[in-house]
XYZ file of C-alpha atoms in Angstrom:
317
model
C 83.909 116.895 98.556
C 81.440 114.993 96.359
C 80.233 118.221 94.747
C 83.807 119.228 93.907
C 84.516 115.790 92.441
C 81.383 116.153 90.335
C 82.593 119.571 89.196
C 85.931 118.038 88.136
C 84.090 115.369 86.141
C 82.066 118.077 84.394
C 85.291 119.977 83.656
C 86.775 116.882 81.983
C 83.620 116.487 79.873
C 83.834 120.188 79.008
C 87.466 119.832 77.874
C 86.595 116.736 75.832
C 83.807 118.528 73.965
C 86.055 121.524 73.260
C 88.870 119.240 72.100
C 86.611 117.570 69.541
C 85.162 120.921 68.442
C 88.331 121.761 66.496
C 87.707 118.782 64.229
C 84.076 119.766 63.616
C 85.040 123.416 63.067
C 87.432 122.356 60.299
C 84.634 120.329 58.713
C 82.188 123.254 58.946
C 84.440 125.978 57.522
C 85.277 123.689 54.599
C 81.674 124.277 53.489
C 81.096 127.809 54.815
C 83.062 130.891 55.874
C 83.920 131.396 59.570
C 81.388 134.191 60.173
C 78.485 132.221 58.685
C 79.569 129.195 60.703
C 79.382 131.254 63.899
C 75.956 132.579 62.910
C 74.563 129.082 62.300
C 76.310 127.703 65.381
C 74.642 130.190 67.714
C 71.328 129.964 65.890
C 71.205 126.272 66.764
C 72.324 127.013 70.348
C 69.747 129.723 70.904
C 66.862 127.760 69.359
C 67.626 124.759 71.585
C 67.920 126.758 74.816
C 64.814 128.760 73.851
C 62.896 125.468 73.602
C 64.283 124.364 76.971
C 63.127 127.630 78.529
C 59.704 127.301 76.885
C 59.371 123.765 78.299
C 60.577 125.098 81.690
C 63.500 122.711 81.751
C 65.632 125.814 82.247
C 64.081 128.686 84.178
C 65.179 132.286 83.752
C 64.230 135.404 85.627
C 65.654 138.753 84.541
C 65.149 142.341 85.598
C 66.548 145.441 83.908
C 68.812 145.852 86.909
C 70.204 142.319 86.620
C 70.621 142.364 82.828
C 73.254 145.093 83.002
C 75.630 142.595 84.617
C 75.014 139.976 81.930
C 75.702 142.316 79.011
C 79.471 142.618 79.625
C 79.631 138.862 80.327
C 78.025 137.981 76.993
C 80.178 140.537 75.173
C 83.300 138.862 76.557
C 82.043 135.409 75.578
C 80.998 134.531 72.974
C 81.200 137.865 71.130
C 84.720 139.203 71.708
C 86.305 135.785 72.157
C 85.105 134.437 68.813
C 85.598 137.744 66.991
C 89.229 138.004 68.134
C 89.851 134.304 67.544
C 88.300 134.240 64.054
C 90.198 137.261 62.760
C 93.300 136.245 64.694
C 93.388 132.949 62.816
C 92.899 134.855 59.576
C 96.072 136.885 60.142
C 98.193 134.207 61.842
C 98.925 130.503 61.786
C 96.819 128.058 63.774
C 99.985 126.916 65.554
C 100.468 130.459 66.888
C 96.933 130.322 68.280
C 97.563 126.948 69.906
C 100.696 128.118 71.676
C 99.277 131.458 72.818
C 95.975 129.949 73.947
C 97.887 127.670 76.312
C 98.688 130.737 78.424
C 94.989 131.385 79.186
C 95.136 129.620 82.601
C 98.015 131.887 83.655
C 96.077 134.972 82.566
C 93.004 133.696 84.413
C 95.027 133.101 87.579
C 96.358 136.666 87.448
C 93.003 138.327 86.669
C 91.049 136.232 89.217
C 93.759 136.903 91.788
C 93.448 140.648 91.278
C 89.670 141.046 90.978
C 88.356 138.110 93.047
C 91.306 137.918 95.436
C 91.590 134.217 94.644
C 94.708 132.842 96.263
C 96.817 130.142 94.630
C 99.604 128.283 96.378
C 103.108 127.943 94.977
C 102.369 124.329 94.027
C 99.246 125.436 92.154
C 101.188 128.072 90.249
C 103.856 125.514 89.329
C 101.147 123.048 88.246
C 99.487 125.613 85.996
C 102.847 126.425 84.414
C 103.468 122.684 83.955
C 100.234 122.268 82.001
C 101.101 125.274 79.838
C 104.565 123.859 79.159
C 102.962 120.573 78.156
C 100.913 122.276 75.432
C 103.877 124.326 74.214
C 106.088 121.209 74.184
C 103.648 119.384 71.890
C 103.540 122.278 69.429
C 107.282 122.945 69.462
C 108.358 119.343 68.857
C 106.038 119.264 65.871
C 108.137 122.076 64.421
C 105.772 124.889 65.366
C 107.113 128.264 66.393
C 105.557 131.647 66.920
C 105.884 133.716 63.762
C 106.444 137.271 64.955
C 105.822 138.598 61.442
C 102.131 137.830 62.019
C 101.992 140.363 64.836
C 98.399 141.504 64.172
C 97.114 137.948 64.312
C 99.088 137.235 67.488
C 97.677 140.327 69.187
C 94.127 139.292 68.268
C 94.673 135.735 69.539
C 96.105 137.140 72.771
C 93.038 139.370 73.123
C 90.815 136.302 72.675
C 92.724 134.640 75.538
C 92.245 137.717 77.722
C 88.518 137.711 76.873
C 88.288 134.075 77.994
C 90.171 134.783 81.220
C 87.938 137.774 81.983
C 84.801 135.752 81.172
C 85.874 132.930 83.494
C 86.617 135.401 86.288
C 83.368 137.326 85.811
C 81.300 134.132 85.702
C 82.805 133.077 89.013
C 81.836 136.455 90.444
C 78.249 136.368 89.101
C 77.605 132.743 90.056
C 76.059 133.755 93.376
C 73.409 135.885 91.670
C 72.600 133.962 88.474
C 72.015 130.326 87.623
C 74.069 128.659 84.856
C 70.895 128.562 82.750
C 70.282 132.290 83.090
C 73.831 133.159 82.093
C 73.879 130.694 79.193
C 70.516 131.849 77.818
C 71.698 135.449 77.682
C 75.061 134.461 76.173
C 73.532 132.259 73.446
C 70.994 134.994 72.644
C 73.726 137.601 72.325
C 75.778 135.344 70.059
C 72.709 134.625 67.926
C 71.872 138.299 67.405
C 75.388 139.652 66.848
C 76.796 136.929 64.587
C 73.650 136.631 62.461
C 73.484 140.413 62.073
C 77.151 140.506 61.028
C 76.790 137.584 58.590
C 73.606 138.932 56.980
C 75.093 142.423 56.666
C 78.179 140.967 55.002
C 76.144 138.954 52.477
C 73.748 141.813 51.726
C 76.692 144.116 51.144
C 78.328 141.637 48.764
C 75.051 140.554 47.146
C 75.713 136.906 47.985
C 72.698 135.872 50.040
C 72.417 132.580 48.154
C 75.796 131.572 49.611
C 74.485 132.057 53.143
C 72.168 129.028 53.056
C 73.930 126.861 50.466
C 76.093 124.947 53.010
C 72.934 123.340 54.455
C 72.849 121.001 51.450
C 75.842 119.181 52.940
C 75.169 116.516 55.577
C 78.735 116.912 56.842
C 78.094 120.604 57.447
C 74.772 119.920 59.172
C 76.318 117.353 61.532
C 79.211 119.719 62.285
C 76.915 122.668 63.051
C 74.720 120.524 65.292
C 77.787 119.430 67.262
C 79.175 122.971 67.461
C 75.819 124.518 68.286
C 74.452 122.018 70.793
C 77.530 120.528 72.444
C 80.435 122.925 71.802
C 78.402 126.089 72.485
C 75.294 125.428 74.579
C 76.375 122.435 76.661
C 79.889 123.794 77.299
C 78.375 127.118 78.342
C 76.064 125.438 80.831
C 78.896 123.257 82.087
C 81.424 126.060 82.557
C 78.881 128.308 84.249
C 77.927 125.448 86.574
C 81.501 124.365 87.302
C 82.471 127.897 88.323
C 79.919 127.762 91.141
C 82.046 125.023 92.683
C 85.723 125.669 91.965
C 88.000 128.669 91.500
C 88.434 130.337 88.121
C 92.119 129.360 88.027
C 91.250 125.719 88.726
C 88.601 125.672 86.010
C 90.731 127.383 83.363
C 93.586 124.873 83.552
C 91.194 122.132 82.397
C 91.068 123.916 79.017
C 94.554 122.604 78.255
C 93.143 119.069 78.425
C 91.429 119.842 75.120
C 94.848 119.533 73.480
C 95.087 115.940 74.752
C 91.576 115.214 73.452
C 92.406 116.756 70.061
C 95.462 114.501 69.742
C 93.435 111.430 70.720
C 90.626 112.359 68.305
C 93.134 112.861 65.498
C 94.544 109.386 66.112
C 91.180 107.631 66.427
C 89.135 109.484 63.795
C 91.742 110.753 61.327
C 94.249 107.945 61.962
C 97.013 110.429 62.702
C 100.200 109.059 64.239
C 100.794 109.660 67.949
C 104.456 110.257 68.794
C 106.331 109.883 72.061
C 106.359 113.689 72.181
C 102.549 113.794 72.091
C 102.435 111.345 74.986
C 105.075 113.256 76.974
C 103.309 116.594 76.480
C 99.947 115.041 77.352
C 101.365 113.643 80.597
C 102.699 117.098 81.522
C 99.275 118.634 80.837
C 97.449 116.010 82.888
C 99.893 116.321 85.795
C 99.456 120.102 85.689
C 95.655 119.835 85.795
C 95.730 117.286 88.629
C 98.280 119.335 90.587
C 96.364 122.595 90.227
C 93.240 121.053 91.713
C 94.927 118.721 94.214
C 96.755 121.637 95.799
C 93.595 123.734 95.686
C 93.486 124.133 99.421
C 90.364 124.365 101.529
C 86.945 123.965 100.074
C 85.254 127.286 99.535
C 81.566 127.881 100.120
C 79.723 127.685 96.820
C 76.273 127.622 95.330
C 74.043 124.672 94.736
C 74.819 123.157 91.341
C 71.664 123.438 89.254
C 70.389 124.817 85.984
C 67.139 126.234 87.319
C 66.063 129.484 88.881
C 67.282 130.700 92.241
C 64.430 131.844 94.392
C 66.453 134.678 95.900
C 68.909 136.937 94.137
C 71.067 139.632 95.566
C 71.688 142.281 92.954
C 74.750 144.372 93.565
């Protein structure tokens, strides 16, 4: 019971970091383009985790046989998720993304139910829907609607949600064979290679290499990239990979909707935005949905020891 409670605490921290990441992303892309921001973000992440591995704070042990299972995981997240999300936001409104992203827990529940045979009770299903309705309520009362004329962007955002749901499900499946550190190291390395290659290719093609490094003259950009790279990428990766060793994919995914509550709170505290009764109502629905999903989670399932080190024994499928 204590380990599950600890996992819930980590999930709340995870949602809080993600909720604040939207603010820092806005600050970063004000100085740089989205692709360069991703490249720098994962450069910071990979350098930090590389240092942790070198200092043996995080231990990794790969074989060619085991790597083949990590490749599709790292392609789902961060590669496909951020690629779909970045271009989805380019061809649609951010409000569309907010509404569609709220459905990720439902997608996760369906995918995990099919592939992992995870069972969810009726009360859990209703709780997940309640949290989704809370997010949608907040967006709708602010005058946001889905613009069906931006169909390409909507499809890309939906694909990013599917990538997240598949990543969450696959992580839950691989948790018995890999430590959170091993999965995160491979994911950060993949993001570093792919996004830097894409950004450098783009600048070389356009002959604008000087623009690639120019944002680093801004302290606001540096602070944003450090937050996005260390906390919003590396730490959240370690947290999510660790949490999924303790609770079901559907239970973990619903915590993502808490990021909407954190974003509202951050906007009020940092940007002095006004909080309305509708924000409070929607936030309560989200919180009740998260609590309900995990309260009605049923029996405790056997899970792995929560750690970021190396497992002495690994069973490779």
